[in-house]
Coordinates of C-alpha atoms and ligand atoms in Angstrom, one line a residue:
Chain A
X7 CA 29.8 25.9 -156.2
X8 CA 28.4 24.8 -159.5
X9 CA 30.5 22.4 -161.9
X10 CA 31.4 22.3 -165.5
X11 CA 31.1 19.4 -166.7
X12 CA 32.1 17.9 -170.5
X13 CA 30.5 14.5 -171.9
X14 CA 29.7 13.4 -175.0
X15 CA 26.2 12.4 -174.7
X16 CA 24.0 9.9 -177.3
X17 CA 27.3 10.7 -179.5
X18 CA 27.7 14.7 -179.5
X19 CA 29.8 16.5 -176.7
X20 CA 27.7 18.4 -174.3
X21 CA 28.4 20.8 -171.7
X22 CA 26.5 21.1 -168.6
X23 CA 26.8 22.6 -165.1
X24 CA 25.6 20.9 -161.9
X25 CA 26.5 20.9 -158.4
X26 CA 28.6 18.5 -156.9
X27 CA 26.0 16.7 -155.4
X28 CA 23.6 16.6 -158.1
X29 CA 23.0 13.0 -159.4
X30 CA 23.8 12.0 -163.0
X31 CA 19.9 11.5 -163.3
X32 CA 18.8 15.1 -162.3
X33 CA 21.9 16.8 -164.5
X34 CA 20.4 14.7 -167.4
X35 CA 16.6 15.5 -166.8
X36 CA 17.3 19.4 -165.5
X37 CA 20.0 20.5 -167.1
X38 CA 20.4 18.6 -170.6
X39 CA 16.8 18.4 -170.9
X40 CA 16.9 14.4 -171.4
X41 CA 13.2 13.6 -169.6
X42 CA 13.3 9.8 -170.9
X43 CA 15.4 9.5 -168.1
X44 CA 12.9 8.7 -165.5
X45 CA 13.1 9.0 -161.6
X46 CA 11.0 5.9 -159.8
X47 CA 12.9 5.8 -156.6
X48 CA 16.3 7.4 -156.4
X49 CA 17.8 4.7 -154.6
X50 CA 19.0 2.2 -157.3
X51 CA 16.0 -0.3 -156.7
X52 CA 13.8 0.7 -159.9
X53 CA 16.0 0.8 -163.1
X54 CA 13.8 3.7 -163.9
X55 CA 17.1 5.8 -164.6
X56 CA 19.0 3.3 -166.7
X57 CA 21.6 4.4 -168.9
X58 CA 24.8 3.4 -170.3
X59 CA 28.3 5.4 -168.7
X60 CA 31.2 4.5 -170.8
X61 CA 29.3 1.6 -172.1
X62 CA 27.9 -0.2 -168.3
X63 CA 24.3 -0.1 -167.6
X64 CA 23.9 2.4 -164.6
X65 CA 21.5 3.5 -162.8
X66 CA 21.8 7.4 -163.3
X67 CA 20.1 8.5 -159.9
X68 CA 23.4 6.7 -158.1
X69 CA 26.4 8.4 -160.3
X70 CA 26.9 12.0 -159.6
X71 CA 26.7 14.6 -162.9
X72 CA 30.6 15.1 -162.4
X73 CA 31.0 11.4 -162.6
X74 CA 30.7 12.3 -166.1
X75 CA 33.2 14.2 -167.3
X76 CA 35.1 13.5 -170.1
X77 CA 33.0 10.2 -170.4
X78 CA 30.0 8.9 -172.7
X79 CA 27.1 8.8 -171.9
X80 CA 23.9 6.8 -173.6
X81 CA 20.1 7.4 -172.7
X82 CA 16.4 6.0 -174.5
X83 CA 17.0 9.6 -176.4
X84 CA 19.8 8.4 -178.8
X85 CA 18.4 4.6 -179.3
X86 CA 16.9 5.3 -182.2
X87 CA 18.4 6.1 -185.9
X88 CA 16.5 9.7 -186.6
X89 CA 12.8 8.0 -187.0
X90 CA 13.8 4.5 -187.3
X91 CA 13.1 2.8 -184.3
X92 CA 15.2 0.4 -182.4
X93 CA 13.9 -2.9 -183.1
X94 CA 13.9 -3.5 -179.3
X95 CA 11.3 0.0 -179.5
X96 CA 9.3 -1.7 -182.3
X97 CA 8.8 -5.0 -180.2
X98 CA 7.8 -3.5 -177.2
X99 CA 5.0 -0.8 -179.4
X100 CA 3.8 -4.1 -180.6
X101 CA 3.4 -6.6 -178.0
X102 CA 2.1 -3.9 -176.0
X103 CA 4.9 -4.2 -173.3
X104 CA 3.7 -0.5 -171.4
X105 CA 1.1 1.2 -170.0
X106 CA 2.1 4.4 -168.2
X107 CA 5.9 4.4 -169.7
X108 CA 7.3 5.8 -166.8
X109 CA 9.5 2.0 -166.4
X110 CA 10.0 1.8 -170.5
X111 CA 13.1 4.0 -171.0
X112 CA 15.0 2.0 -168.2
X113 CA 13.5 -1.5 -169.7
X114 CA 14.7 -0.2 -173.1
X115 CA 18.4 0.1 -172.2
X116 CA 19.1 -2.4 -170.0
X117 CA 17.1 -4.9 -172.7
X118 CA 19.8 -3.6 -174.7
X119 CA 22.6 -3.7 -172.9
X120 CA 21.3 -7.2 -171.7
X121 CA 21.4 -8.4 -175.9
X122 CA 24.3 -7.3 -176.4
X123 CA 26.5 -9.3 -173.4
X124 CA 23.9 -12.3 -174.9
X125 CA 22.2 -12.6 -178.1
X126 CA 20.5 -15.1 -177.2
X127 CA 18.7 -15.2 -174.1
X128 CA 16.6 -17.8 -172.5
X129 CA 13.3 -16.7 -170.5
X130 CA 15.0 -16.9 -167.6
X131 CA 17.9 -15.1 -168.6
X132 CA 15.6 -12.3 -169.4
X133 CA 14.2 -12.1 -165.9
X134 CA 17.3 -12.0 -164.4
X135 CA 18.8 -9.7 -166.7
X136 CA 15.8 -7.4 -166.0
X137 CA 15.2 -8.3 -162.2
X138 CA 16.8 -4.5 -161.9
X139 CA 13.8 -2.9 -163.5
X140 CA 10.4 -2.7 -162.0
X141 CA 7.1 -2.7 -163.8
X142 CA 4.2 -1.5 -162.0
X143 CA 1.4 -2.3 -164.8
X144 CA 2.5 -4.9 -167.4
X145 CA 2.9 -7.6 -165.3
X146 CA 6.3 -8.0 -167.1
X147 CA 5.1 -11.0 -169.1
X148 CA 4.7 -8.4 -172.8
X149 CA 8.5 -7.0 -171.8
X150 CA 9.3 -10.4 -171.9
X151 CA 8.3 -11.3 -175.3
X152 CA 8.6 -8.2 -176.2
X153 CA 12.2 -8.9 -175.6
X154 CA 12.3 -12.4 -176.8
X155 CA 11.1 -11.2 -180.4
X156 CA 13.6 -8.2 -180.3
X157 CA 16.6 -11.1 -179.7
X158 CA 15.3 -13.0 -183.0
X159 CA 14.8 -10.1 -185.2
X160 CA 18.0 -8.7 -184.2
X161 CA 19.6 -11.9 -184.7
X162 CA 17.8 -12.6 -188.2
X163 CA 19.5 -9.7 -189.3
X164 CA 22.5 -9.9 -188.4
X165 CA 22.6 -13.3 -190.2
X166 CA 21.7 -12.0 -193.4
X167 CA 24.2 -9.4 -193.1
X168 CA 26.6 -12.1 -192.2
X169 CA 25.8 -13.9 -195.4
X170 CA 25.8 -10.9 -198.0
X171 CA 28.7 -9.8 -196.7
X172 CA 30.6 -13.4 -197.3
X173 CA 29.2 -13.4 -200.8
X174 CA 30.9 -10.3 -202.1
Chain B
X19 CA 30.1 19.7 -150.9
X20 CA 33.2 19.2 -152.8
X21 CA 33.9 16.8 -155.6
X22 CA 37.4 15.9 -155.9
X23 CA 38.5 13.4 -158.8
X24 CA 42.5 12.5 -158.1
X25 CA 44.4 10.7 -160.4
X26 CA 46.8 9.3 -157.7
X27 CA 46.7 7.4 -154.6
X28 CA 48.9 9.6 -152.9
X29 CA 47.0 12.1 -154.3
X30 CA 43.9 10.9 -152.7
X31 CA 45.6 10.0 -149.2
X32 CA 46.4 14.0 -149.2
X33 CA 43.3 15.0 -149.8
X34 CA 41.8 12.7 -147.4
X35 CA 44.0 13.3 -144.2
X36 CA 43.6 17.6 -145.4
X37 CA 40.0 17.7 -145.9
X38 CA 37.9 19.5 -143.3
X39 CA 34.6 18.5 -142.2
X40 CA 33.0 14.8 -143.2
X41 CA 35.1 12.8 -146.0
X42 CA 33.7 10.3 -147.8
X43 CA 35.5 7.8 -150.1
X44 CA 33.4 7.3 -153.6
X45 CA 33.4 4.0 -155.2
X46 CA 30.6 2.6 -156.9
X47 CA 28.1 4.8 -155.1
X48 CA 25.6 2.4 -154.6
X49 CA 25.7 2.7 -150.9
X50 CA 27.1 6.5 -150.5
X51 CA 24.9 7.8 -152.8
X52 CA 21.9 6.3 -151.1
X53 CA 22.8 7.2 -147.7
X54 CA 23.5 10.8 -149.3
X55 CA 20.0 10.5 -150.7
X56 CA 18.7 9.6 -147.9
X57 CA 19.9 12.4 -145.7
X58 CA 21.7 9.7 -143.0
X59 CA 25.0 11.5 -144.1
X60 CA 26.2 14.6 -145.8
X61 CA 29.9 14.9 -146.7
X62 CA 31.8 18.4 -147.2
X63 CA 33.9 16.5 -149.6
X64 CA 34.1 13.4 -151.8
X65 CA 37.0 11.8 -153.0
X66 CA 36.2 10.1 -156.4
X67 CA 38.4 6.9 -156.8
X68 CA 37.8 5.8 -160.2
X69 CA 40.2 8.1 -162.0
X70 CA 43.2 6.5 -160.4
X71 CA 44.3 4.3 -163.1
X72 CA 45.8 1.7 -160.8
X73 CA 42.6 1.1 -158.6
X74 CA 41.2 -0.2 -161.8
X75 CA 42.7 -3.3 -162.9
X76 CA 43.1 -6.6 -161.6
X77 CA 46.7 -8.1 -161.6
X78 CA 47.5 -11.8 -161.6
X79 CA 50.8 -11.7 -159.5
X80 CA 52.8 -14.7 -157.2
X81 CA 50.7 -13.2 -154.1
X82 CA 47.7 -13.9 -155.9
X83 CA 44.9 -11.9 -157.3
X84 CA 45.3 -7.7 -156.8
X85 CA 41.8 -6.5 -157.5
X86 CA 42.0 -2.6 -157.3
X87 CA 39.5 -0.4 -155.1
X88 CA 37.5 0.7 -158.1
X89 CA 36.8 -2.5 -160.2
X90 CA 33.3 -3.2 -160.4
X91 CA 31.7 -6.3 -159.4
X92 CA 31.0 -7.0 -163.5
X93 CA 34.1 -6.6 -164.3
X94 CA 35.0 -9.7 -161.5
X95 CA 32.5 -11.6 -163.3
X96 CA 34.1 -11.0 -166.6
X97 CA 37.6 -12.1 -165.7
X98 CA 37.4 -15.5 -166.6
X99 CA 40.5 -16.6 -164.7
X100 CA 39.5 -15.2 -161.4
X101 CA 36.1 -17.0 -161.9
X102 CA 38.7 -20.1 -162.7
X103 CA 40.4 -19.5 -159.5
X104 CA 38.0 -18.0 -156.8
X105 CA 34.4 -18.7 -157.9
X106 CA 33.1 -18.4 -154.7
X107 CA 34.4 -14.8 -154.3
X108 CA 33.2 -13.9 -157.7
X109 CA 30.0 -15.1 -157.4
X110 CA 29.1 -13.8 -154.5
X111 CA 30.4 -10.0 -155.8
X112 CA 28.3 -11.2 -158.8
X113 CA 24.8 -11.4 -156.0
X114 CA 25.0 -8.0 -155.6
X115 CA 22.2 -6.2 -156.5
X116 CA 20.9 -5.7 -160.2
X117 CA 23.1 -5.7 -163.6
X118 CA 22.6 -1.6 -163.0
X119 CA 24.0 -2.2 -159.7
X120 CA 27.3 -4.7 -160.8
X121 CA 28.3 -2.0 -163.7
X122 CA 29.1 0.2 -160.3
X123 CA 29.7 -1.7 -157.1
X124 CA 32.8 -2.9 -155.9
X125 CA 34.1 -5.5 -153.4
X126 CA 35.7 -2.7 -151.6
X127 CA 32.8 -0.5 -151.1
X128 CA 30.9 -4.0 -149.8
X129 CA 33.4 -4.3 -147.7
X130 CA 33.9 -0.6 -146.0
X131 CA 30.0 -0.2 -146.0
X132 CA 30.6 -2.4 -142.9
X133 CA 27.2 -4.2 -143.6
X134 CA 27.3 -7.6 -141.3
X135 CA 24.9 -8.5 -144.3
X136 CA 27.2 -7.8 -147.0
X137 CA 27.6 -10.5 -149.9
X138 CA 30.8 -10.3 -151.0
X139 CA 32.9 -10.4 -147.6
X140 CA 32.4 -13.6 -146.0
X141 CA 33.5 -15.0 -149.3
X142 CA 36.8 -12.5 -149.1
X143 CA 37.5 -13.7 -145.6
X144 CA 37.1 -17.7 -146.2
X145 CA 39.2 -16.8 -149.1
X146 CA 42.3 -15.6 -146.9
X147 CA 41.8 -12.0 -148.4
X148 CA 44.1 -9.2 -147.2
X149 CA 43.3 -5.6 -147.6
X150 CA 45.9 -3.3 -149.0
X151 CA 45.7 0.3 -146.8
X152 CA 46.9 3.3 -147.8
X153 CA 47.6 6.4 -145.5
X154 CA 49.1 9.5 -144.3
X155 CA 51.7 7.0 -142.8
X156 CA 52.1 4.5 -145.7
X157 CA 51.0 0.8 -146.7
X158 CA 49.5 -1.4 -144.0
X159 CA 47.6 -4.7 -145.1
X160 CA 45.1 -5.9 -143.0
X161 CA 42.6 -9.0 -143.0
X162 CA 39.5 -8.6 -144.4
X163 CA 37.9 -9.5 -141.8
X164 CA 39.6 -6.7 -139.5
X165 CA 37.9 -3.9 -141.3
X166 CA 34.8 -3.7 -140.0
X167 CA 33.9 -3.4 -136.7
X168 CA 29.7 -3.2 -136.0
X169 CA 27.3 -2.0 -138.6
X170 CA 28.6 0.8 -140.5
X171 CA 31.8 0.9 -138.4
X172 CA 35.1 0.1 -139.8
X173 CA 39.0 0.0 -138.4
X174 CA 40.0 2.8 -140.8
X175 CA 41.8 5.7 -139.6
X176 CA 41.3 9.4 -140.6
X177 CA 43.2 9.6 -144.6
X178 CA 43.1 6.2 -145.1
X179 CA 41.7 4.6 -148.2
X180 CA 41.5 0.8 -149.3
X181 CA 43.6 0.6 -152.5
X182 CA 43.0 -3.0 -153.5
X183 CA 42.2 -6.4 -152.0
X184 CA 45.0 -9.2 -152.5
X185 CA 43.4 -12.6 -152.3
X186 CA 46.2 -15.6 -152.2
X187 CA 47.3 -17.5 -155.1
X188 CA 45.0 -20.3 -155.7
X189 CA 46.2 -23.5 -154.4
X190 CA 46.3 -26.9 -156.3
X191 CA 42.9 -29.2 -155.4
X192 CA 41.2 -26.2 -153.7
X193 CA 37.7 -25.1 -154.0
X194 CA 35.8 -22.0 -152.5
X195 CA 32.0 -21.7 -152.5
X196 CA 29.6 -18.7 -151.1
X197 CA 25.6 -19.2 -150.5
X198 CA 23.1 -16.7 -149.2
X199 CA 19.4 -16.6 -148.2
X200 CA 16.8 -14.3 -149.9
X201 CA 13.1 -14.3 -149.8
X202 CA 13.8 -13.3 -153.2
X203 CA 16.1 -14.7 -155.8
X204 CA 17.4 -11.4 -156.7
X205 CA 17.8 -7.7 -155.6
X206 CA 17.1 -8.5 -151.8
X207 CA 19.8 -8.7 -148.8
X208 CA 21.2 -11.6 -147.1
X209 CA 19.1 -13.1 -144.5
X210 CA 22.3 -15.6 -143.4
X211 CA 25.2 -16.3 -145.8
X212 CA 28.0 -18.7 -145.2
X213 CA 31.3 -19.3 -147.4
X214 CA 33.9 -22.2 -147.2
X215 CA 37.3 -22.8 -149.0
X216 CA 39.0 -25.3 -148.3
X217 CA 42.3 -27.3 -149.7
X218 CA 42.3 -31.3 -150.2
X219 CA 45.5 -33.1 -149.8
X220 CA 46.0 -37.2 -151.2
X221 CA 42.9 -39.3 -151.1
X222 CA 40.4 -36.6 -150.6
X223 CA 41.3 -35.3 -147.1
X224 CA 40.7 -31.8 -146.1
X225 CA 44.2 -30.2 -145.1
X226 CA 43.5 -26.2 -144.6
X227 CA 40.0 -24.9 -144.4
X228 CA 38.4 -21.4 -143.5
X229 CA 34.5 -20.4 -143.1
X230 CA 32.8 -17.4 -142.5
X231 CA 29.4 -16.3 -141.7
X232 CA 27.4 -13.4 -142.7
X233 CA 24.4 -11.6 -141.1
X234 CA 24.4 -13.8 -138.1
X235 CA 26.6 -11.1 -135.9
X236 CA 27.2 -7.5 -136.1
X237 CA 30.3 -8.0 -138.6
X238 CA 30.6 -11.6 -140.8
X239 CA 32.7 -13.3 -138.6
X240 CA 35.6 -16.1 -139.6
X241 CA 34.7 -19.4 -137.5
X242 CA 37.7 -20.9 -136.5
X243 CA 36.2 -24.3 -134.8
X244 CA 34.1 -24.4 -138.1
X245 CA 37.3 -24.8 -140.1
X246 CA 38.6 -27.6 -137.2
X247 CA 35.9 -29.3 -137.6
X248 CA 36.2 -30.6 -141.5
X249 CA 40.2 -30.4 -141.3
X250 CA 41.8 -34.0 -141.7
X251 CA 38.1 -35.1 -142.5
X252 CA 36.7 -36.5 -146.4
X253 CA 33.6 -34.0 -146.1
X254 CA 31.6 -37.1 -144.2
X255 CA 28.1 -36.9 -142.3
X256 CA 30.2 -36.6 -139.0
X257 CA 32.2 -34.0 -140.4
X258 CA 29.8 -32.0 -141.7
X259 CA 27.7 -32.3 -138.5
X260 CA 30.5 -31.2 -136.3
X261 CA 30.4 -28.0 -139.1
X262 CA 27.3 -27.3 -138.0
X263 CA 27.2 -27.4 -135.0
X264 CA 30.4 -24.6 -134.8
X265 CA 29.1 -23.0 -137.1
X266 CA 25.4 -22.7 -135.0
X267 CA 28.1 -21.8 -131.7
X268 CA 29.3 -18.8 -133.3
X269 CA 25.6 -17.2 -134.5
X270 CA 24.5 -14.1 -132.4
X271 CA 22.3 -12.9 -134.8
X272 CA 18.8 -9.9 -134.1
X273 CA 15.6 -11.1 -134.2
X274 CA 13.7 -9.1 -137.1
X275 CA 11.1 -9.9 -139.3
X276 CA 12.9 -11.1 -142.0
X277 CA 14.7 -14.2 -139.6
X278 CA 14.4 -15.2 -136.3
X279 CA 17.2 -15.8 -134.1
X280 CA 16.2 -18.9 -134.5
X281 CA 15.8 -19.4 -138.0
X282 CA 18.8 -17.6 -138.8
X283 CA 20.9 -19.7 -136.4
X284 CA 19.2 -23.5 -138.3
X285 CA 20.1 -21.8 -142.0
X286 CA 23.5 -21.1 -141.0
X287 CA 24.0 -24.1 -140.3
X288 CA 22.5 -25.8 -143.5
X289 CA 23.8 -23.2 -145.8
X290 CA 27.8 -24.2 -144.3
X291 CA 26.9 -27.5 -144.7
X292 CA 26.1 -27.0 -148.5
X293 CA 28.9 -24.3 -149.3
X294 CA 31.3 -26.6 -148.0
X295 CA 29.9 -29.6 -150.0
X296 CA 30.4 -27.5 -153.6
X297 CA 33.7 -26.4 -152.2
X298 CA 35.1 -29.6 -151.7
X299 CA 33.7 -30.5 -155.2
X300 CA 35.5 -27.7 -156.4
X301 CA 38.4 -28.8 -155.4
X302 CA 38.2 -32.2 -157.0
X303 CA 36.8 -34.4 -154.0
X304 CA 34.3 -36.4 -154.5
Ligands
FAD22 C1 19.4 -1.6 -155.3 C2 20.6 -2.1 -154.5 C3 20.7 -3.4 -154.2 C4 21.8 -3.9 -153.4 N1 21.9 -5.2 -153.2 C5 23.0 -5.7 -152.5 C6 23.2 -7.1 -152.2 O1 22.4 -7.9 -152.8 N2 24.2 -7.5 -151.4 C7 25.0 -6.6 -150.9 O2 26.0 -7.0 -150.2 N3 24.9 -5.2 -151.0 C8 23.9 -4.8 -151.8 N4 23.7 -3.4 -152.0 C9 24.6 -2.5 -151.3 C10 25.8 -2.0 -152.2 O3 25.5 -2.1 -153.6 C11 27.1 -2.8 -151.9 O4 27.4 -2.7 -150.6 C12 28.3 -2.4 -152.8 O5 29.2 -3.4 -152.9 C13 28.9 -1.1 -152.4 O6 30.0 -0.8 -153.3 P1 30.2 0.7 -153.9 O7 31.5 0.6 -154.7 O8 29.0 1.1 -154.6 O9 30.4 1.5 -152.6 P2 30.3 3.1 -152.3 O10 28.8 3.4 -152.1 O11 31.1 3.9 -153.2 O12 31.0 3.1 -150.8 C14 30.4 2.4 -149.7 C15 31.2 2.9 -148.4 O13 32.5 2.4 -148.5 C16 33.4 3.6 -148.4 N5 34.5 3.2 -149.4 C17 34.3 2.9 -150.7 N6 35.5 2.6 -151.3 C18 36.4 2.8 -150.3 C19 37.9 2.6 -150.3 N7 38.5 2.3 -151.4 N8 38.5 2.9 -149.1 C20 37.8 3.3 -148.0 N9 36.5 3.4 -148.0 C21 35.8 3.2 -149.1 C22 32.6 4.7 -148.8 O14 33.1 5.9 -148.3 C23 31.2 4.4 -148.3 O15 31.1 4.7 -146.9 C24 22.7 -2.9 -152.8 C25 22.5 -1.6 -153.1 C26 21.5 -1.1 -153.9 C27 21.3 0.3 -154.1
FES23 S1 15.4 6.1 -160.0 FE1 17.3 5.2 -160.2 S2 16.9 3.1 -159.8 FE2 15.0 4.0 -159.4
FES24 S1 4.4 0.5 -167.8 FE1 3.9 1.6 -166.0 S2 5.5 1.0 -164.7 FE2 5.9 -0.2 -166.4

């Protein structure tokens, strides 16, 4: 018996049905039409299906599609502002941090989710923070600087915006 | 399958005890849903916990610490004065799995996995932690280390869902510590893991003590002689040897490719050893 489900999803509400059984990760790929989300393994080991339920980083393919109701959801689709990249996007075009893509969406979020809990992260911190996401191509060292440049721009700017904002 | 999201626990006992066919408690998912996946089980009905508002806070009370069923293992690790008071609990919920992983799993869904492997137990039973039952006949609280019973096996009867785990109120100069060991640092599953807390009383002397094991037996096991054998000691050589030496007693580990029966039995020993060395600092010895 297919469900109804209600969500607001990258910031607008969105109705979708599933079945009960139906992961999080195929309701957002199948039925909403969100393909960043990616499916490596299905079994939680890959961070392939990273995305944010009421703000954790998830993997999608282990929360069902009713899981979702009534809560938000965040994917690689709503990281950006319109065309402006994310500055974490940005980095990663630059230094070249992917080759086939398939891991980037999942890297993306929980490099996100990762700057947010700490601003500023050490190499190390990095690795651990991303030991849930697996790269089969880059070697991870460009996600890692990729990342590491994404902390300082992000934290450049938020300086600046610190300091006009105490001028006025 | 049905998907059932209560709001209550009674609520969720009745749906439990009523449901026809195979029931499955959801938590975090991150061992249902991969058993699911993997077509070892498939459930006529789930019964979603995480809408019951009560299963997910933790309460500072004079029992303790209540953690509900569905607080994720993040969440432990952001509660700074659980970390204060059980560290060694919190950081082995905290070796679970990926970030991904933490924003879902819980201590209870570690625990009623039944996994002799899994992280966060032995650190719950060293700690003294009691689980809180619910069922078709009401309350019962039962040791940790009472719930499960072999691999993927655990004392729960038909309707019955853990509600929370109560671990004790922290005691003055006490300490608990957890260690595992992985081929990797992160993502992988305990090889052997060991946890120790223990309480010191005037000039450094150990007065109350429990220890646990994990992956060394079907279930993690609580090692009695372990504990006897650093209580009324100051953590010395001989102490620690004696530790050991229980603590290699009680091993009946499986011989796999990932550790020997032998191996598994020396790293016990050397990982108690060290857990009960950062306990005892814990706790203010020296
Ligand atoms: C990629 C990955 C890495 C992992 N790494 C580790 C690791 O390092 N260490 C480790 O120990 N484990 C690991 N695990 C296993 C798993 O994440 C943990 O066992 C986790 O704590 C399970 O919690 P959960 O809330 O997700 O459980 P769920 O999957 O929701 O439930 C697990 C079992 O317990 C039952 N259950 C859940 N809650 C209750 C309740 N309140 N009352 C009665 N029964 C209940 C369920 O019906 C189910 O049978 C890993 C899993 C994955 C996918
Ligand atoms: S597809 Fe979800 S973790 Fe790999
Ligand atoms: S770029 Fe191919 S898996 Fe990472």
């Amino acid at each position: 018996m297919s469900m109804v489900v209600n969500s607001t999803i990258n910031g607008d509400p969105i109705e979708f049905s599933c079945e009960p059984d139906e992961t999080l990760m195929d309701a957002l790929r199948n039925r909403v039409g969100l393909k960043g989300v990616k499916e490596g393994c299905g079994t939680g080991d890959c961070g392939a299906c990273s995305i944010r339920l009421d703000g954790a980083l998830v993997c999608s393919c282990l929360v069902l599609g009713a899981e979702a109701e009534g809560r938000k959801v965040d994917t690689v689709e709503g990281m950006s502002d319109g065309a402006q990249l994310h500055v974490l996007q940005t980095k990663f075009l630059e230094h070249a941090a992917l080759q086939c893509g398939v891991c980037t969406p999942g890297f993306l979020i929980a490099a996100q989710a990762l700057l947010e809990k700490n601003p500023t992260p050490s190499e190390e911190e990095i690795r651990y923070g991303l030991a849930g996401n697996l790269c089969r191509c880059t070697g991870y060292d460009k996600i890692v600087r990729a990342v590491q440049d994404a902390a300082k721009t992000m934290n450049k700017r938020s300086k600046s915006k610190k300091t006009t904002g105490r001028k006025k | 399958m049905l998907y059932e999201s209560p709001q209550t626990t009674t609520e969720a006992v009745t749906l439990l005890a009523k449901a026809k066919g195979k029931v499955h408690v959801l938590a975090g998912g991150s061992d249902l849903l991969v058993r699911m996946k993997g077509g070892y089980i498939e459930p006529d009905v789930i019964v979603d916990i995480k809408r019951i508002k009560s299963m997910n806070a933790v309460k500072k009370t004079a029992d303790g610490y209540l953690i509900g069923a569905a607080v994720s293992c993040a969440q432990l690790g952001d509660n700074a004065a659980l970390v204060k008071a059980w560290p060694g609990v919190v950081e082995a919920a905290n070796l679970i799995g990926s970030d991904q992983i933490q924003g879902r799993c819980t201590i209870v869904g570690n625990l009623c996995n039944a996994s002799p492997a899994a992280d966060s137990v032995p650190a719950m039973i060293a700690a003294g932690a009691t689980a809180i039952v619910q069922g078709p006949r009401g309350e019962r609280q039962v040791a940790v280390e009472k719930i499960a019973k072999s691999p993927g096996v655990t004392s729960l009867k038909k309707g019955e869902v853990v509600e929370a785990i109560q671990l004790p109120p922290k005691q003055k100069k006490s300490g608990d510590a957890y260690l595992r060991f992985t081929p990797r640092t992160e993502m992988d599953i305990a090889v052997v893991s060991a946890a120790v807390n223990l309480t010191l009383g005037p000039k450094g002397v150990i007065t109350d003590a429990r220890v646990a094991l994990g992956a060394v037996a079907p279930k993690a096991l609580l090692v009695k002689p372990a504990a006897k054998a650093i209580i009324g000691s100051t953590l010395d050589d001989d102490a620690l040897d004696k530790l050991a030496a229980a603590c290699a007693a009680a091993c009946d580990p499986i011989d796999d490719k990932r550790g020997t029966v032998h191996f598994r039995t020396k790293v016990a020993q050397v990982l108690a050893k060290r857990a009960a060395k950062i306990a005892y600092q814990r706790a203010g010895g020296k």
